[in-house]
PDB file of C-alpha atoms in Angstrom:
ATOM      1  CA  GLN A   1       4.027 -15.522 -15.993  1.00  0.00           C
ATOM      2  CA  VAL A   2       4.969 -13.048 -13.751  1.00  0.00           C
ATOM      3  CA  GLN A   3       6.900 -13.876 -10.587  1.00  0.00           C
ATOM      4  CA  LEU A   4       7.091 -11.349  -7.799  1.00  0.00           C
ATOM      5  CA  VAL A   5       9.925 -11.729  -5.246  1.00  0.00           C
ATOM      6  CA  GLU A   6       9.374  -9.728  -2.091  1.00  0.00           C
ATOM      7  CA  SER A   7      12.388  -8.414   0.276  1.00  0.00           C
ATOM      8  CA  GLY A   8      13.029  -5.900   3.300  1.00  0.00           C
ATOM      9  CA  GLY A   9      11.360  -7.193   5.933  1.00  0.00           C
ATOM     10  CA  GLY A  10      12.655  -7.432   9.542  1.00  0.00           C
ATOM     11  CA  LEU A  11      12.602  -6.430  12.772  1.00  0.00           C
ATOM     12  CA  VAL A  12      11.799  -2.809  13.844  1.00  0.00           C
ATOM     13  CA  GLN A  13      11.280  -0.713  16.496  1.00  0.00           C
ATOM     14  CA  PRO A  14       8.143   0.820  17.094  1.00  0.00           C
ATOM     15  CA  GLY A  15       8.304   4.608  15.615  1.00  0.00           C
ATOM     16  CA  GLY A  16      10.909   2.760  12.934  1.00  0.00           C
ATOM     17  CA  SER A  17      11.123   2.664   9.275  1.00  0.00           C
ATOM     18  CA  LEU A  18      11.568   0.009   6.364  1.00  0.00           C
ATOM     19  CA  ARG A  19      11.718  -0.120   2.910  1.00  0.00           C
ATOM     20  CA  LEU A  20      10.042  -2.953   1.302  1.00  0.00           C
ATOM     21  CA  SER A  21      11.301  -4.019  -2.189  1.00  0.00           C
ATOM     22  CA  CYS A  22       9.465  -6.041  -5.268  1.00  0.00           C
ATOM     23  CA  ALA A  23      10.987  -7.851  -7.637  1.00  0.00           C
ATOM     24  CA  ALA A  24       8.873  -8.377 -10.640  1.00  0.00           C
ATOM     25  CA  SER A  25       9.535 -10.420 -13.364  1.00  0.00           C
ATOM     26  CA  GLY A  26       7.773 -11.123 -16.719  1.00  0.00           C
ATOM     27  CA  SER A  27       6.165  -9.020 -19.139  1.00  0.00           C
ATOM     28  CA  GLY A  28       3.743  -5.891 -18.707  1.00  0.00           C
ATOM     29  CA  PHE A  29       5.644  -4.370 -15.700  1.00  0.00           C
ATOM     30  CA  SER A  30       5.281  -0.666 -16.453  1.00  0.00           C
ATOM     31  CA  SER A  31       1.764  -1.258 -18.119  1.00  0.00           C
ATOM     32  CA  ASN A  32       0.102  -2.772 -14.963  1.00  0.00           C
ATOM     33  CA  ALA A  33      -0.849  -1.506 -11.352  1.00  0.00           C
ATOM     34  CA  MET A  34       0.317  -3.321  -8.019  1.00  0.00           C
ATOM     35  CA  GLY A  35      -0.652  -3.341  -4.904  1.00  0.00           C
ATOM     36  CA  TRP A  36       1.018  -4.100  -1.375  1.00  0.00           C
ATOM     37  CA  TYR A  37      -1.385  -6.289   1.247  1.00  0.00           C
ATOM     38  CA  ARG A  38      -0.255  -7.398   4.181  1.00  0.00           C
ATOM     39  CA  GLN A  39      -2.085  -9.780   6.183  1.00  0.00           C
ATOM     40  CA  VAL A  40      -1.966 -11.240  10.247  1.00  0.00           C
ATOM     41  CA  SER A  41      -2.136 -14.692  11.392  1.00  0.00           C
ATOM     42  CA  GLY A  42      -5.851 -14.986  11.676  1.00  0.00           C
ATOM     43  CA  LYS A  43      -7.043 -12.583   9.406  1.00  0.00           C
ATOM     44  CA  GLU A  44      -8.153 -11.501   5.864  1.00  0.00           C
ATOM     45  CA  ARG A  45      -5.295 -10.462   3.533  1.00  0.00           C
ATOM     46  CA  GLU A  46      -6.345  -6.554   3.238  1.00  0.00           C
ATOM     47  CA  LEU A  47      -5.127  -3.671   0.761  1.00  0.00           C
ATOM     48  CA  VAL A  48      -2.329  -1.318   1.728  1.00  0.00           C
ATOM     49  CA  ALA A  49      -0.769   0.750  -1.129  1.00  0.00           C
ATOM     50  CA  THR A  50      -1.036   0.405  -4.834  1.00  0.00           C
ATOM     51  CA  ILE A  51       0.124   2.375  -7.705  1.00  0.00           C
ATOM     52  CA  THR A  52      -1.171   2.547 -11.142  1.00  0.00           C
ATOM     53  CA  SER A  53       1.166   2.478 -14.234  1.00  0.00           C
ATOM     54  CA  GLY A  54       1.311   6.430 -14.539  1.00  0.00           C
ATOM     55  CA  GLY A  55       2.147   6.217 -11.001  1.00  0.00           C
ATOM     56  CA  TYR A  56      -0.874   7.179  -8.687  1.00  0.00           C
ATOM     57  CA  THR A  57      -1.413   6.032  -5.347  1.00  0.00           C
ATOM     58  CA  THR A  58      -4.347   5.192  -3.146  1.00  0.00           C
ATOM     59  CA  TYR A  59      -3.670   4.007   0.461  1.00  0.00           C
ATOM     60  CA  ALA A  60      -5.833   2.750   3.072  1.00  0.00           C
ATOM     61  CA  ASP A  61      -6.653   5.375   6.009  1.00  0.00           C
ATOM     62  CA  SER A  62      -4.240   3.644   8.522  1.00  0.00           C
ATOM     63  CA  VAL A  63      -1.220   3.998   6.656  1.00  0.00           C
ATOM     64  CA  LYS A  64      -2.143   7.470   5.082  1.00  0.00           C
ATOM     65  CA  GLY A  65       0.850  10.119   6.188  1.00  0.00           C
ATOM     66  CA  ARG A  66       2.753   7.668   6.690  1.00  0.00           C
ATOM     67  CA  PHE A  67       3.603   4.699   3.785  1.00  0.00           C
ATOM     68  CA  THR A  68       4.975   5.764   0.248  1.00  0.00           C
ATOM     69  CA  ILE A  69       4.165   3.367  -2.376  1.00  0.00           C
ATOM     70  CA  SER A  70       6.534   3.904  -5.445  1.00  0.00           C
ATOM     71  CA  ARG A  71       7.784   2.335  -8.686  1.00  0.00           C
ATOM     72  CA  ASP A  72      10.951   1.924 -11.012  1.00  0.00           C
ATOM     73  CA  ASN A  73       9.675   0.415 -14.348  1.00  0.00           C
ATOM     74  CA  PRO A  74      13.277   0.094 -15.806  1.00  0.00           C
ATOM     75  CA  LYS A  75      13.785  -1.811 -12.796  1.00  0.00           C
ATOM     76  CA  ASN A  76      10.883  -3.436 -12.231  1.00  0.00           C
ATOM     77  CA  ALA A  77      10.777  -2.773  -8.779  1.00  0.00           C
ATOM     78  CA  VAL A  78       7.647  -1.811  -6.632  1.00  0.00           C
ATOM     79  CA  TYR A  79       8.432  -0.319  -3.300  1.00  0.00           C
ATOM     80  CA  LEU A  80       7.250   0.488  -0.158  1.00  0.00           C
ATOM     81  CA  GLN A  81       8.351   2.912   2.781  1.00  0.00           C
ATOM     82  CA  MET A  82       7.015   2.288   6.018  1.00  0.00           C
ATOM     83  CA  ASN A  83       7.554   4.856   8.206  1.00  0.00           C
ATOM     84  CA  SER A  84       6.444   5.508  12.258  1.00  0.00           C
ATOM     85  CA  LEU A  85       6.018   2.355  12.186  1.00  0.00           C
ATOM     86  CA  LYS A  86       3.580   0.948  14.906  1.00  0.00           C
ATOM     87  CA  PRO A  87       2.760  -2.638  16.504  1.00  0.00           C
ATOM     88  CA  GLU A  88      -0.366  -3.103  14.405  1.00  0.00           C
ATOM     89  CA  ASP A  89       1.358  -2.305  11.240  1.00  0.00           C
ATOM     90  CA  ALA A  90       3.560  -5.834  12.485  1.00  0.00           C
ATOM     91  CA  ALA A  91       2.084  -8.201   9.407  1.00  0.00           C
ATOM     92  CA  VAL A  92       3.348  -9.853   6.184  1.00  0.00           C
ATOM     93  CA  TYR A  93       3.525  -8.276   3.676  1.00  0.00           C
ATOM     94  CA  TYR A  94       2.444  -9.122   0.037  1.00  0.00           C
ATOM     95  CA  CYS A  95       3.539  -7.400  -3.692  1.00  0.00           C
ATOM     96  CA  ASN A  96       0.694  -8.044  -6.068  1.00  0.00           C
ATOM     97  CA  THR A  97      -0.407  -7.417  -9.623  1.00  0.00           C
ATOM     98  CA  ASN A  98      -2.877  -8.763 -12.129  1.00  0.00           C
ATOM     99  CA  ARG A  99      -3.088  -9.851 -15.621  1.00  0.00           C
ATOM    100  CA  GLY A 100      -6.590  -9.601 -16.784  1.00  0.00           C
ATOM    101  CA  VAL A 101      -8.454 -11.620 -14.769  1.00  0.00           C
ATOM    102  CA  LEU A 102      -5.035 -13.435 -13.199  1.00  0.00           C
ATOM    103  CA  GLN A 103      -3.733 -12.100  -9.932  1.00  0.00           C
ATOM    104  CA  TYR A 104      -0.685 -12.939  -9.003  1.00  0.00           C
ATOM    105  CA  TRP A 105       1.372 -12.813  -6.115  1.00  0.00           C
ATOM    106  CA  GLY A 106       5.008 -12.629  -3.496  1.00  0.00           C
ATOM    107  CA  GLN A 107       6.045 -15.487  -1.146  1.00  0.00           C
ATOM    108  CA  GLY A 108       5.587 -12.344   0.936  1.00  0.00           C
ATOM    109  CA  THR A 109       8.131 -10.731   3.425  1.00  0.00           C
ATOM    110  CA  GLN A 110       7.341 -10.693   7.331  1.00  0.00           C
ATOM    111  CA  VAL A 111       7.418  -7.106   9.309  1.00  0.00           C
ATOM    112  CA  THR A 112       7.778  -7.639  12.962  1.00  0.00           C
ATOM    113  CA  VAL A 113       7.564  -3.999  15.159  1.00  0.00           C
ATOM    114  CA  SER A 114       8.523  -4.868  18.807  1.00  0.00           C
ATOM    115  CA  SER A 115      10.284  -2.860  21.467  1.00  0.00           C
TER     116      SER A 115
END
């Protein structure tokens, strides 16, 4: 069983920064890819960034150059550093991983970008 708990969301002005954290419990963290997704009410959840067990990263075009995903395997944690935030980045951000066909999600953390 895997549990994911996100934190670090909040209200930030356009151009500001936030760092999201995801704490994972359960086995196999270091051997599995992790991802961050986001969802705006009424819209589909979209992939923001992923990081493999070996540290290879991918990003949605909309966040390239502004967001950085990283992981700390000894701490069973994954992070999303978000810089130069825009109003369109506002969403609930979710941490994700999988074990085979099973998908695991955290409860989400709200990011609001507004002046």
